[in-house]
Coordinates of C-alpha atoms in Angstrom, one line a residue:
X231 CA 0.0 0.0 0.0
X232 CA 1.2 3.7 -0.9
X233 CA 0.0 6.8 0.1
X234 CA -3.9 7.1 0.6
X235 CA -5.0 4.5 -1.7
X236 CA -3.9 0.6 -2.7
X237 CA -3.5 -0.1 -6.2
X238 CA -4.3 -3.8 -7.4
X239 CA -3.3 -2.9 -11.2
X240 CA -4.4 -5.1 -14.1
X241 CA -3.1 -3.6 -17.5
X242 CA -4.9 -4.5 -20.7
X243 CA -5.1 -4.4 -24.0
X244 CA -8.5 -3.3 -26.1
X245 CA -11.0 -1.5 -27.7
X246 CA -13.0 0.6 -25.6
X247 CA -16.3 2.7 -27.4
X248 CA -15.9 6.3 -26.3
X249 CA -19.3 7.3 -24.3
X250 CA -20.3 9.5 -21.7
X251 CA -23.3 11.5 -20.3
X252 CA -26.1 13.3 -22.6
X253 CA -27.9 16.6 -21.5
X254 CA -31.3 17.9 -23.2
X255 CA -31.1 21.5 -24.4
X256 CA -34.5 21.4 -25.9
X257 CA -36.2 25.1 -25.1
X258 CA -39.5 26.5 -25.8
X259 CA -40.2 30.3 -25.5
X260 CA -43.7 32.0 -26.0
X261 CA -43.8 35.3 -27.4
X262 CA -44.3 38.3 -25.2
X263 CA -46.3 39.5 -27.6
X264 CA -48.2 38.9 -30.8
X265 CA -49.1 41.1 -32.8
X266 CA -52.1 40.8 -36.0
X267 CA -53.6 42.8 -38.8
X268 CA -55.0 43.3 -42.1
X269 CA -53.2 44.4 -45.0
X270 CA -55.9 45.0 -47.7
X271 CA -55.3 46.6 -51.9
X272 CA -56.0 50.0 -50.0
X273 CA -52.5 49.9 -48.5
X274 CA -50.9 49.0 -51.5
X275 CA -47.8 50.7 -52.2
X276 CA -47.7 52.4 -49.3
X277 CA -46.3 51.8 -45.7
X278 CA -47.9 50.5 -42.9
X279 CA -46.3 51.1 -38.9
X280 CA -47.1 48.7 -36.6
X281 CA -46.5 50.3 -33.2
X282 CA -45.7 47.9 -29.9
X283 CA -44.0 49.1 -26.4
X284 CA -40.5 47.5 -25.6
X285 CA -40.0 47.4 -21.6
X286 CA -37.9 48.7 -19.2
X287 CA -34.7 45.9 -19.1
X288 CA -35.1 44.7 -22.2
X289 CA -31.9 43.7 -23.8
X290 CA -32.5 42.2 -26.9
X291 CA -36.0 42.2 -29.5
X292 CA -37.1 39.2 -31.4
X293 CA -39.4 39.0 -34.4
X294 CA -40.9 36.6 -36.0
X295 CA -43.3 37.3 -38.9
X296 CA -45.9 35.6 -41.0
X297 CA -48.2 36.6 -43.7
X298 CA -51.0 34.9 -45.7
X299 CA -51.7 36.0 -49.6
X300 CA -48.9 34.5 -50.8
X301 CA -50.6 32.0 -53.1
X302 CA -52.6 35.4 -54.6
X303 CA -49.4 37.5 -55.3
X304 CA -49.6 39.0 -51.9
X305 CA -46.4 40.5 -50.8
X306 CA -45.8 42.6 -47.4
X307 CA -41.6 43.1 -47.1
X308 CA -40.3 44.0 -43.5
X309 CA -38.4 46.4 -41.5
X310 CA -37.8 47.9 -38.1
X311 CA -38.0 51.3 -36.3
X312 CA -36.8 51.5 -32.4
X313 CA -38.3 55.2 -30.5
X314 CA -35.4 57.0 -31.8
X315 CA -34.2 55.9 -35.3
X316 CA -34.3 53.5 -38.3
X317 CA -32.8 49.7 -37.2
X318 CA -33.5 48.0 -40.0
X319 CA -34.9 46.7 -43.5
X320 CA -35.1 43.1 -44.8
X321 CA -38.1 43.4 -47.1
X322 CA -39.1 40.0 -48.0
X323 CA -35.9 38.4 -47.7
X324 CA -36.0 37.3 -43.8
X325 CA -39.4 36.2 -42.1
X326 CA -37.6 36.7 -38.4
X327 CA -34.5 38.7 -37.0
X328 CA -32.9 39.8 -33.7
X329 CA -31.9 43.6 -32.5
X330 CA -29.5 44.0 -29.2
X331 CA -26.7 46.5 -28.5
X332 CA -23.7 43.8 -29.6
X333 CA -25.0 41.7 -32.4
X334 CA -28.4 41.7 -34.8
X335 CA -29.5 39.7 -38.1
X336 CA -27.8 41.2 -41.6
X337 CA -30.1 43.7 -42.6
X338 CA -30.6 45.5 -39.2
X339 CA -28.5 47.7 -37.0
X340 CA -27.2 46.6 -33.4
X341 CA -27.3 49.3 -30.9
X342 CA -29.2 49.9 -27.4
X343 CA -32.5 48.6 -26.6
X344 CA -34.3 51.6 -25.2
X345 CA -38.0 51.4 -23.3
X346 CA -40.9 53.3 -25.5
X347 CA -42.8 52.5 -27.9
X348 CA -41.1 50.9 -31.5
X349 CA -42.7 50.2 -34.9
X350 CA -42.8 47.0 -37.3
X351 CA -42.5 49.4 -40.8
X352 CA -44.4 47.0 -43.5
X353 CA -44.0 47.7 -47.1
X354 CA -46.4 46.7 -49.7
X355 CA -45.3 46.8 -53.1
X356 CA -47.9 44.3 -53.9
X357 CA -51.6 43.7 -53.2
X358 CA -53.9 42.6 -56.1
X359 CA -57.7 44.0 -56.1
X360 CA -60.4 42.1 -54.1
X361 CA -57.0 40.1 -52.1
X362 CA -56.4 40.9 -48.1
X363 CA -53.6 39.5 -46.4
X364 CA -54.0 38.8 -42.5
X365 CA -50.1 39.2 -40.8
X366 CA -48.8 37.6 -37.5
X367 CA -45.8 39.1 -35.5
X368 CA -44.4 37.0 -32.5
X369 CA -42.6 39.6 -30.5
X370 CA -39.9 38.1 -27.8
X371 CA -38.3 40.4 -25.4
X372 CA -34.7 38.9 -23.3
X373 CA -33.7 40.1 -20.3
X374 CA -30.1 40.4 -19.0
X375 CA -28.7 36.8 -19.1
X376 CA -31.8 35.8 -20.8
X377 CA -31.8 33.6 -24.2
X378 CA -34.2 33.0 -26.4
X379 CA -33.7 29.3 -27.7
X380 CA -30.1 28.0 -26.7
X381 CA -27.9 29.8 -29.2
X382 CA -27.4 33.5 -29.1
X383 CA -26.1 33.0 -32.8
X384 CA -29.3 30.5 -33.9
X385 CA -32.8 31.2 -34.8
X386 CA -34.1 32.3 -31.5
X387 CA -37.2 31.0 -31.4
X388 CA -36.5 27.7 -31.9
X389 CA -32.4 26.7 -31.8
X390 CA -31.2 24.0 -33.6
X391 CA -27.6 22.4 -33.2
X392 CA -24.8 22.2 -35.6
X393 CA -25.1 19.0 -35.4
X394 CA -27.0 16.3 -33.1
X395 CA -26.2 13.4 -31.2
X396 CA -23.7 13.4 -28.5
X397 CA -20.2 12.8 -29.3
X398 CA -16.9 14.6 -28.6
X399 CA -16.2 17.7 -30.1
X400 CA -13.1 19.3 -31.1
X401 CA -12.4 22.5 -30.6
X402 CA -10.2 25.8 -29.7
X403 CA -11.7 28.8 -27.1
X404 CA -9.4 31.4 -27.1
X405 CA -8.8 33.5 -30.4
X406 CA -8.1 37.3 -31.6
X407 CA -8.7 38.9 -35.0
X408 CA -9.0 42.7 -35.9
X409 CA -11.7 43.7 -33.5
X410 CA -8.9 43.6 -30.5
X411 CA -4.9 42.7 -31.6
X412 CA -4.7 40.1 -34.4
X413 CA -3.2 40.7 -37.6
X414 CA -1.7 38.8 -40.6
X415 CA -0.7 39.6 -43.8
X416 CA -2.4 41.5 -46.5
X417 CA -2.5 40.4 -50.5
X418 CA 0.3 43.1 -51.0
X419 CA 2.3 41.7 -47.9
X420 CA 1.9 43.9 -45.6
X421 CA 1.0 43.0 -41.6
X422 CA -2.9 44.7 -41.2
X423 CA -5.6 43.9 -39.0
X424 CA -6.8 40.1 -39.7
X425 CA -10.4 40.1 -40.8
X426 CA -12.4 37.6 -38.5
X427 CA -13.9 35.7 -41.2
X428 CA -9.9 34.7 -41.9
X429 CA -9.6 33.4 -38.4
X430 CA -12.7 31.4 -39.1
X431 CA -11.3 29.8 -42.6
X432 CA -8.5 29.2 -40.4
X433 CA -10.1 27.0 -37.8
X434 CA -12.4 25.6 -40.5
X435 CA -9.3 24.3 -42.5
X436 CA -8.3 22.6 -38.9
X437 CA -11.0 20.7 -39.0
X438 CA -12.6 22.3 -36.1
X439 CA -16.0 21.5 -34.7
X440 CA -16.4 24.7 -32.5
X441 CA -14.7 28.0 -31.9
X442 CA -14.5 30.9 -29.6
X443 CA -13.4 34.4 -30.7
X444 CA -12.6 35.7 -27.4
X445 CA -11.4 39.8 -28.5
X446 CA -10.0 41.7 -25.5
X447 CA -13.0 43.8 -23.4
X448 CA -15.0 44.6 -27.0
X449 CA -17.9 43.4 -27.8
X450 CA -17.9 44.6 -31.4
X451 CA -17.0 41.0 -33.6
X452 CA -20.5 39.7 -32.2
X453 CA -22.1 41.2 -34.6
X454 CA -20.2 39.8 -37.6
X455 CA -19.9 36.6 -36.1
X456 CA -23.3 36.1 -36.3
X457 CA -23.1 37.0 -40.0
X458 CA -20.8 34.4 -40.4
X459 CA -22.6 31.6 -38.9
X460 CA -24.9 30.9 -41.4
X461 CA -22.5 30.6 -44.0
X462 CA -20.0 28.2 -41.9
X463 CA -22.4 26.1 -40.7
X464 CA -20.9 22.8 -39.9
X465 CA -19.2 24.6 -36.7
X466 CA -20.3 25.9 -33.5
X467 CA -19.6 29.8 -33.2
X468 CA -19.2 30.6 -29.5
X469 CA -19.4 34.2 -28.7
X470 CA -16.8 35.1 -26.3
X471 CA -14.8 38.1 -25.2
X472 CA -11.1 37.8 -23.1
X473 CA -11.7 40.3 -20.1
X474 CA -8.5 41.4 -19.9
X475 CA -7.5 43.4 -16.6
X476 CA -4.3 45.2 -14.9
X477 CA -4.7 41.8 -12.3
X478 CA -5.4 39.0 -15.0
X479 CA -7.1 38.2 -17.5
X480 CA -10.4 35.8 -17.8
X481 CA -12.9 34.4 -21.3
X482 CA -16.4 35.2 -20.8
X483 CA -18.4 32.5 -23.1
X484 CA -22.6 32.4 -23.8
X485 CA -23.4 35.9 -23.8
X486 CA -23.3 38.7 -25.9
X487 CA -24.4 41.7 -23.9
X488 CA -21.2 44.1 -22.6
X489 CA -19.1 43.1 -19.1
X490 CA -17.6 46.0 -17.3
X491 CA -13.8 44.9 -17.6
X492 CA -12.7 47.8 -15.2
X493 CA -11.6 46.2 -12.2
X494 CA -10.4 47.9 -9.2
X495 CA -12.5 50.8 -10.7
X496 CA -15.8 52.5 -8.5
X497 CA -17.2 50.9 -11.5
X498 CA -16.2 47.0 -10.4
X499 CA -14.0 47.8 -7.3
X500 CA -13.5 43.8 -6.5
X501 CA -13.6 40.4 -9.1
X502 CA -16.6 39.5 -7.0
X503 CA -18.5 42.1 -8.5
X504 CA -17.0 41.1 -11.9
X505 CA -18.3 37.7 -11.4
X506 CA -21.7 39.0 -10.2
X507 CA -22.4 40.5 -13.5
X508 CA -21.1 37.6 -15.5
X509 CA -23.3 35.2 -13.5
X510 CA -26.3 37.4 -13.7
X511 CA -26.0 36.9 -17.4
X512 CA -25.6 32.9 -17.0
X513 CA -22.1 33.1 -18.5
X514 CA -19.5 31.1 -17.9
X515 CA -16.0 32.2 -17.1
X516 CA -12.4 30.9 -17.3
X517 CA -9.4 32.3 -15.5
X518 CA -6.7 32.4 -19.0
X519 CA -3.0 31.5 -19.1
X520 CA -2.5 32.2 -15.3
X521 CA 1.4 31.2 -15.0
X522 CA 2.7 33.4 -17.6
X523 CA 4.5 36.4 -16.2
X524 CA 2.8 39.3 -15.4
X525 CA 4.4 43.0 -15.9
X526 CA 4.7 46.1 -18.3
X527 CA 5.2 44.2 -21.0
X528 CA 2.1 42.3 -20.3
X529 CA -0.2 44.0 -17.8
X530 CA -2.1 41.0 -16.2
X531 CA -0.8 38.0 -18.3
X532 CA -0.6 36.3 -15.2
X533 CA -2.9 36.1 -12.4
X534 CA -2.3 38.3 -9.4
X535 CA -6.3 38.9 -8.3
X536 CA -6.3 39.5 -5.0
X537 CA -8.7 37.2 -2.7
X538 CA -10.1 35.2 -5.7
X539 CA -13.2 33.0 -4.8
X540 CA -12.4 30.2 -6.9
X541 CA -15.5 28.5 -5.6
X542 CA -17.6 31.1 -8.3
X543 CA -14.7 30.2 -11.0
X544 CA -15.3 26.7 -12.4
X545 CA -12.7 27.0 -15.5
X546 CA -8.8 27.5 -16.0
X547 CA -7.0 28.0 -19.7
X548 CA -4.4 25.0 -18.1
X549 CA -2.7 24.6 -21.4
X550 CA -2.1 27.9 -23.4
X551 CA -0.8 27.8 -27.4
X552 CA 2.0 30.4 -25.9
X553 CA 3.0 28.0 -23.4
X554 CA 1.9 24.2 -23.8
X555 CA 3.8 22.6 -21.5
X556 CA 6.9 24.4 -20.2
X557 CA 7.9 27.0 -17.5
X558 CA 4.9 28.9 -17.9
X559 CA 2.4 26.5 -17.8
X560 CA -1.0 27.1 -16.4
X561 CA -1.7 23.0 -15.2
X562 CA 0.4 23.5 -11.4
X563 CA -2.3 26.6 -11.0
X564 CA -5.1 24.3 -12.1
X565 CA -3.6 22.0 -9.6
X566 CA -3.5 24.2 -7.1
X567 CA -6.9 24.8 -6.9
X568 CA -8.1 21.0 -7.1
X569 CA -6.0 20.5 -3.8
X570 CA -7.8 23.2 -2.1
X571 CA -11.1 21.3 -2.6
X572 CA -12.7 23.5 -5.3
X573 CA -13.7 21.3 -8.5
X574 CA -12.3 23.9 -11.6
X575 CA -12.5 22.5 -15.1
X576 CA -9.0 22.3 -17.4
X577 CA -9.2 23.3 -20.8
X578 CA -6.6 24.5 -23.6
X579 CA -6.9 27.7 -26.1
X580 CA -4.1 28.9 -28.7
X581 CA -4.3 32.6 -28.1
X582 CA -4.1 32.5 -31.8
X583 CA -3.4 36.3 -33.2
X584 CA -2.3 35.8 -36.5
X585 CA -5.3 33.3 -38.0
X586 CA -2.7 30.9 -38.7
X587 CA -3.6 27.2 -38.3
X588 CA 0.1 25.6 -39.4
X589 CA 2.0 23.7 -36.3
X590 CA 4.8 25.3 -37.4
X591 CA 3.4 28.5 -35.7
X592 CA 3.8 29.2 -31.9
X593 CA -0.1 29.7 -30.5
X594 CA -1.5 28.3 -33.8
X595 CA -5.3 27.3 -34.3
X596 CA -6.3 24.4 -32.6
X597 CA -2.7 24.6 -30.9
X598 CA -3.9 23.1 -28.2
X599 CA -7.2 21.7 -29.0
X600 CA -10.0 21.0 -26.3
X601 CA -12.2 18.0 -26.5
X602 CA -15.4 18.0 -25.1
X603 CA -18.1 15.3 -24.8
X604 CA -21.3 16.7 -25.2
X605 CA -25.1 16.0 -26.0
X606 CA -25.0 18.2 -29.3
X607 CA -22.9 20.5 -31.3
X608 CA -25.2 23.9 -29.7
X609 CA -23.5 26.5 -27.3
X610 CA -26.0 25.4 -24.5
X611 CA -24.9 21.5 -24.6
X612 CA -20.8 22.6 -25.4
X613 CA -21.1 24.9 -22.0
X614 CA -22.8 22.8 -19.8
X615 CA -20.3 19.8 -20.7
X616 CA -17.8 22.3 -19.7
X617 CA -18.9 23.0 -16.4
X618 CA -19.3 19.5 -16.1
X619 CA -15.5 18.5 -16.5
X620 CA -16.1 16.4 -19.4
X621 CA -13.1 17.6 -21.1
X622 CA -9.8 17.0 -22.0
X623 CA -7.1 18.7 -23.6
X624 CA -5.2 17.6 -26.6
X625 CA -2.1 19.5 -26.2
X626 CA -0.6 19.0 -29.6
X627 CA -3.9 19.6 -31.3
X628 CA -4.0 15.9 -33.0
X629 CA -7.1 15.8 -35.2
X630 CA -7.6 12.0 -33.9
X631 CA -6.1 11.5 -30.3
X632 CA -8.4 10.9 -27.7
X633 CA -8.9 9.1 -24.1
X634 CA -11.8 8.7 -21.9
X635 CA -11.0 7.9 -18.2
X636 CA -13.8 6.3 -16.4
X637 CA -15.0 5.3 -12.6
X638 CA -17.5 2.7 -11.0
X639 CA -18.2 1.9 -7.5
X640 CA -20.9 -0.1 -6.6
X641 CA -23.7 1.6 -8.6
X642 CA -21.6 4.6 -9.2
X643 CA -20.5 5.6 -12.7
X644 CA -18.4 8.7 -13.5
X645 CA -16.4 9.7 -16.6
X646 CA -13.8 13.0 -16.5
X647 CA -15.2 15.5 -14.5
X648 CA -17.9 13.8 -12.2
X649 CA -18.1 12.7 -8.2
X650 CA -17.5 9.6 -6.8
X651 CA -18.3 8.6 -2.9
X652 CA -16.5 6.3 -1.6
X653 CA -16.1 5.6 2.1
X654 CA -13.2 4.2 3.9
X655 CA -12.1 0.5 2.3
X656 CA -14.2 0.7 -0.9
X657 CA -12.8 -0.6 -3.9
X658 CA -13.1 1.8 -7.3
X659 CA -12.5 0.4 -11.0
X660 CA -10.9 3.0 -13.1
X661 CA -10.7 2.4 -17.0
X662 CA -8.7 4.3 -19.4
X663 CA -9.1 3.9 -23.1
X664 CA -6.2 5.7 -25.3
X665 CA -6.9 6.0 -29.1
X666 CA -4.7 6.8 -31.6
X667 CA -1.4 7.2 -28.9
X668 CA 0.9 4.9 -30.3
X669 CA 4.3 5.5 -28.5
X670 CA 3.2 7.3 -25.8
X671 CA 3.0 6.4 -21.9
X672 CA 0.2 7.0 -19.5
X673 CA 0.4 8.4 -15.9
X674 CA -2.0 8.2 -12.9
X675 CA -2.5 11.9 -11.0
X676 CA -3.4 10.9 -7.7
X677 CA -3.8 15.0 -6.0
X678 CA -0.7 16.2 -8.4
X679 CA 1.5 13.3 -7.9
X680 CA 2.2 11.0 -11.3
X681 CA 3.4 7.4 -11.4
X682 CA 3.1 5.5 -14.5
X683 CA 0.2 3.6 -16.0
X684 CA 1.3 0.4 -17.9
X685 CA 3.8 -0.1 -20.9
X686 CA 4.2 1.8 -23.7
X687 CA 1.4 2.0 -25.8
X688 CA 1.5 -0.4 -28.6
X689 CA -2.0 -0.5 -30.9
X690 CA -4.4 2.5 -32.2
X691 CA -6.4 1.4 -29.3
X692 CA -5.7 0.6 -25.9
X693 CA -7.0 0.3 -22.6
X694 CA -5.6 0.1 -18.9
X695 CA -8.0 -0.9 -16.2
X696 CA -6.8 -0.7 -12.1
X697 CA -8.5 -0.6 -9.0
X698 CA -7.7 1.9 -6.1
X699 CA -9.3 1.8 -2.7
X700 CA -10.5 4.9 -0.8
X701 CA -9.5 6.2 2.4
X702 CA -12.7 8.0 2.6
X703 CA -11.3 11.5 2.0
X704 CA -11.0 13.6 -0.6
X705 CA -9.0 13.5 -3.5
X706 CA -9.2 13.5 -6.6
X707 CA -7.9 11.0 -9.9
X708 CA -6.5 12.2 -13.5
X709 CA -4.9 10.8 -16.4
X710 CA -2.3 12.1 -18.8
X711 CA -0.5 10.8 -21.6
X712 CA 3.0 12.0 -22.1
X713 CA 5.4 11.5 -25.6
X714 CA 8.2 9.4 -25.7
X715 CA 10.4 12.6 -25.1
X716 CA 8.0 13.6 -22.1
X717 CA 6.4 16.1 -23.6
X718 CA 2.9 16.0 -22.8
X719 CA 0.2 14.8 -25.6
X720 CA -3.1 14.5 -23.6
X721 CA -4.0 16.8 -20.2
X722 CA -7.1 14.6 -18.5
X723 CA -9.6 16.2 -16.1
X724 CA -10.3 14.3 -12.8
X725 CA -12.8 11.9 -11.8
X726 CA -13.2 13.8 -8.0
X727 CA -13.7 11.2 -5.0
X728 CA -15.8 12.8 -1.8
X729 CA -15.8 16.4 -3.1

């Protein structure tokens, strides 16, 4: 017996089908309102306002719109005016869009939602005699942290994923492009601001499943994000922002609206008011690259926040492209934290500035890549596995290497991120499946400390099954993979044991 637990090891050899847990993210919204009339040949090319009241705390406005007549040559064409000014025309190109201050659809303007009294403007270029067409307009109002459907980028009445069926998904969370400090090079060769859809091409050429573009403090790519998401449809656009402060620096994924990024300011004098906005808008925050150096040259890099409540902070960027696995690295931080008892996901970004998606490139797409096992392909299902722990990071951003790291006791089952209790004497079954890791050697992280896990690993598949016995405390059980150099290949996320 060592340490806390006895190991009765048994090392095998196998194919083991990746699985895991599956969440609904099915939502239904009514409409706040609904608004109907009658569009008869008298209102034929002319303009009809449809006036409705927006709220106080409104954040975002929703439309949906209908029309009968079409079958006659009917033809009503659509547009939008808030209390103060024009937002929008689509005419009869778009049947729905969505107005907030970050982001709204192609054809209308983002800018602030203000209370009073706004207008559907309904253009009729075509009525024939003796026709009358009867109109519907579902009106849906979100509040701060509100959504309407699951996706801030998908229809919002009713969101639809990417793609269904739970699997794990591949992906990178931390990217910049001319809306904060990336830049590449221009078609005459000269080093501009990198357009966003170029960082996007970039990740889509990786073979990416999701992506966030995490700009520093601005909220201003949102907007052409979610012009962009229609046309790359076979990945997950994430909206994201890096709050970057003089004490560290921190993504904000799964909402759109603007967080106040000055801390230590009479405007957020303490993170724990930070965090109080960002929770009030059901986000979900991650503390980035915390072991890099932190100074003049890079104000905040590191993470120096006084007092941090880390039980409110359930993420950490452990592996950063600037700094996979060396000096700087973020995983003794992550560590860290796990030892003190709170439960804090790992997951890898590239930092990418330069949209380039070549290893040859420090910090370059999917340099590392996280993998995530989720229900769907949808922001709601890819945040919620996050918060789960069902993660883990490929370091080298492989398109193909994978484990999943598994528990059962008694009745209890748990993959990467979930609880296991286990009192005093009782025996656990771990099971680790490695795919696509020829080479490499697997280590057991018992609370920070590694000791190998079997022989070298021989076939495209493998798997190594062992047995540890509880002492009834707390700790918690992780799986790595490291190259034949040492380097590491795979960062896995605990199974937790009487957290």
């Amino acid at each position: 017996m060592t340490g806390w637990l006895a190991r009765v090891a048994v090392i095998c050899l196998g194919f083991f089908a990746l699985s895991g847990v599956s969440f609904s993210q099915k939502q239904d919204r009514k409409p706040d309102l609904v608004l109907k009339g009658t569009i008869t040949e008298a209102n034929r090319e002319s303009y009809v306002e449809v006036p409705f009241t927006v709220p106080p705390g409104v954040v975002r406005v929703s439309v949906d719109f209908h029309y009968t007549g079409h079958d006659k040559k009917a033809t009503i064409d659509l547009g939008l005016l808030d209390n103060e000014r024009f937002r929008g025309w689509s005419g009869g190109n778009k049947s729905d869009f969505t107005v907030s201050e970050a982001d709204a659809t192609p054809s209308y303007l983002p800018g602030p939602v203000k209370p009073g009294v706004w207008k559907l403007l309904l253009g009729v270029p075509s009525m024939p005699d003796g026709v009358q067409s009867e109109y519907v307009a579902k009106v849906y109002f979100a509040r701060e942290g509100e959504r309407i459907g699951a996706s801030t980028f998908g229809v919002d009445a009713v969101p639809v994923p990417v793609r269904s069926g739970p699997a794990w998904y591949r992906g990178d969370l931390h990217m910049h492009d001319a809306h904060s400090d990336g830049s590449c090079t221009s078609e005459a060769g000269k080093k501009v601001p990198c357009p966003l859809f170029k960082t996007v091409e970039a990740a889509q050429a990786r073979g990416l499943d999701f992506i966030a573009i995490t700009d520093h403090n601005t909220i201003s790519h949102f907007n052409e994000v979610r012009e962009l998401a229609p046309y790359f449809d076979k990945m997950l656009l994430i909206p994201g922002r890096e709050v970057t402060t003089f004490d560290g620096h921190a993504n904000v994924f799964g909402t759109t609206e603007f967080i106040d990024f000055r801390l230590t300011s009479k405007y957020v004098p303490t993170f724990n008011d930070l965090l109080n906005e960002v929770e009030r808008k059901h986000a979900l925050i991650s503390i980035n690259h915390p072991g890099s150096p932190t100074g003049a040259e890079c104000m905040g890099c590191g993470w120096s926040v006084k007092n941090t409540d880390f039980s409110r902070v359930h993420v950490i960027e452990a592996v950063n492209g600037g700094s996979l696995d060396g000096p700087q690295s973020g995983i003794p931080f992550w560590q860290k934290r796990l030892n003190e008892g709170f439960r804090e996901t790992a997951i890898g970004g590239s930092d990418n500035h330069n949209a380039s998606y070549s290893p040859e490139h420090e910090a370059a797409i999917g340099f590392p890549t996280t993998v995530i096992y989720a229900d769907n392909l949808s922001e709601g299902a890819i945040l919620k596995a996050i918060r789960a722990g069902h993660v883990f990071v490929d370091v080298q951003g492989s398109r193909d290497r994978a484990i999943e790291f598994t528990a059962e006791s008694g009745s209890q089952k748990a993959m990467m991120g979930d609880d296991v209790k286990a009192g005093a004497g009782t025996r656990i079954h771990f099971v680790l499946t490695l795919k696509n890791l020829s080479g490499s050697h697997a280590e057991e992280v018992i609370d920070g400390v590694a000791k190998p896990l079997g022989d070298v690993v021989k076939g495209g598949s493998e798997m190594r099954e062992f047995d540890e016995v509880s002492d009834g405390k707390r700790h918690w059980v992780a799986v790595n993979v490291r190259g034949q150099d040492g380097h590491l290949l795979v960062l896995g996320n605990p199974v937790y044991l009487n957290f």
